[in-house]
Amino acid sequence: MATSRVPAAVDALLEILRAAPALDGIRIVDGPEAVNLTERQRIYIGWQPSGEMAVSLVQDFNYAGARTRDEDFVISGYIEARGGDKDMALRRNQAFAILAAVEDALRATDLAPEAPTLNGTVLWAHLTAGDLSQQQAEGAIVGINFAVSCRARI
């Protein structure tokens, strides 16, 4: 019996995002990675620039008898859009378009009916929070910290 669904859920989220046609051409990174300024658009799963937690989780028994447990967890993510120009509005629109594609990838479709369950690893998962950051550093940089909240039964 697994003690947590977190590892499988993170792997499934990466798989779903990498297969999403709307995210084609965007680098999807597992955890922190050295910055590559030649890649203008990236999604990090399990990492945020100012955060220390890749995933936060809590567990409890789901009913009397202690045979199974419910696990609630939040997978941290970060989207970045950057360019060598000073066009903040363009980068902000790019970042939110990527966020929309992440949200769409987590919805059930005919081609991906199991997406909201992260391919069966959780009971449900959905995008639940985000924080926007903007800066000018050798061009406009827009980042969005986001959270994918999940519930699993173990």
PDB file of N, CA, C and O in Angstrom, residues 1-8 59 69 71 121 153-154:
ATOM      1  N   MET A   1       0.845  -1.176   0.000  1.00  0.00           N
ATOM      2  CA  MET A   1       0.000   0.000   0.000  1.00  0.00           C
ATOM      3  C   MET A   1       0.895   1.245   0.000  1.00  0.00           C
ATOM      4  O   MET A   1       1.837   1.347   0.764  1.00  0.00           O
ATOM      5  N   ALA A   2       0.582   2.194  -0.866  1.00  0.00           N
ATOM      6  CA  ALA A   2       1.346   3.436  -0.937  1.00  0.00           C
ATOM      7  C   ALA A   2       1.073   4.301   0.280  1.00  0.00           C
ATOM      8  O   ALA A   2      -0.040   4.351   0.784  1.00  0.00           O
ATOM      9  N   THR A   3       2.093   4.987   0.754  1.00  0.00           N
ATOM     10  CA  THR A   3       1.920   5.899   1.883  1.00  0.00           C
ATOM     11  C   THR A   3       1.490   7.278   1.418  1.00  0.00           C
ATOM     12  O   THR A   3       1.034   8.084   2.203  1.00  0.00           O
ATOM     13  N   SER A   4       1.646   7.558   0.102  1.00  0.00           N
ATOM     14  CA  SER A   4       1.254   8.844  -0.451  1.00  0.00           C
ATOM     15  C   SER A   4       1.058   8.701  -1.959  1.00  0.00           C
ATOM     16  O   SER A   4       1.751   7.916  -2.614  1.00  0.00           O
ATOM     17  N   ARG A   5       0.143   9.487  -2.500  1.00  0.00           N
ATOM     18  CA  ARG A   5      -0.065   9.523  -3.953  1.00  0.00           C
ATOM     19  C   ARG A   5       0.719  10.656  -4.599  1.00  0.00           C
ATOM     20  O   ARG A   5       0.664  10.849  -5.811  1.00  0.00           O
ATOM     21  N   VAL A   6       1.460  11.425  -3.801  1.00  0.00           N
ATOM     22  CA  VAL A   6       2.181  12.586  -4.329  1.00  0.00           C
ATOM     23  C   VAL A   6       3.134  12.221  -5.473  1.00  0.00           C
ATOM     24  O   VAL A   6       3.071  12.846  -6.542  1.00  0.00           O
ATOM     25  N   PRO A   7       4.042  11.254  -5.310  1.00  0.00           N
ATOM     26  CA  PRO A   7       4.975  10.980  -6.418  1.00  0.00           C
ATOM     27  C   PRO A   7       4.267  10.632  -7.731  1.00  0.00           C
ATOM     28  O   PRO A   7       4.619  11.156  -8.787  1.00  0.00           O
ATOM     29  N   ALA A   8       3.266   9.780  -7.662  1.00  0.00           N
ATOM     30  CA  ALA A   8       2.537   9.391  -8.877  1.00  0.00           C
ATOM     31  C   ALA A   8       1.767  10.566  -9.465  1.00  0.00           C
ATOM     32  O   ALA A   8       1.694  10.728 -10.686  1.00  0.00           O
ATOM     33  N   GLN A  59      -2.909  14.300   5.678  1.00  0.00           N
ATOM     34  CA  GLN A  59      -3.648  13.045   5.599  1.00  0.00           C
ATOM     35  C   GLN A  59      -4.492  12.867   6.847  1.00  0.00           C
ATOM     36  O   GLN A  59      -4.139  13.361   7.918  1.00  0.00           O
ATOM     37  N   ARG A  69      -7.166   6.128   4.031  1.00  0.00           N
ATOM     38  CA  ARG A  69      -6.924   7.516   4.417  1.00  0.00           C
ATOM     39  C   ARG A  69      -7.191   8.419   3.224  1.00  0.00           C
ATOM     40  O   ARG A  69      -7.013   8.032   2.077  1.00  0.00           O
ATOM     41  N   GLU A  71      -5.964  11.916   1.449  1.00  0.00           N
ATOM     42  CA  GLU A  71      -4.780  12.757   1.375  1.00  0.00           C
ATOM     43  C   GLU A  71      -5.123  13.979   0.521  1.00  0.00           C
ATOM     44  O   GLU A  71      -5.578  13.848  -0.612  1.00  0.00           O
ATOM     45  N   THR A 121      -4.445   8.810 -10.634  1.00  0.00           N
ATOM     46  CA  THR A 121      -3.601   8.800  -9.433  1.00  0.00           C
ATOM     47  C   THR A 121      -4.273   9.473  -8.244  1.00  0.00           C
ATOM     48  O   THR A 121      -3.874   9.234  -7.107  1.00  0.00           O
ATOM     49  N   ARG A 153      -7.150   9.018  -2.265  1.00  0.00           N
ATOM     50  CA  ARG A 153      -7.476   8.017  -1.261  1.00  0.00           C
ATOM     51  C   ARG A 153      -6.369   6.988  -1.257  1.00  0.00           C
ATOM     52  O   ARG A 153      -5.990   6.452  -2.282  1.00  0.00           O
ATOM     53  N   ILE A 154      -5.794   6.760  -0.077  1.00  0.00           N
ATOM     54  CA  ILE A 154      -4.714   5.777   0.048  1.00  0.00           C
ATOM     55  C   ILE A 154      -5.078   4.734   1.081  1.00  0.00           C
ATOM     56  O   ILE A 154      -5.948   4.929   1.910  1.00  0.00           O
TER      57      ILE A 154
END
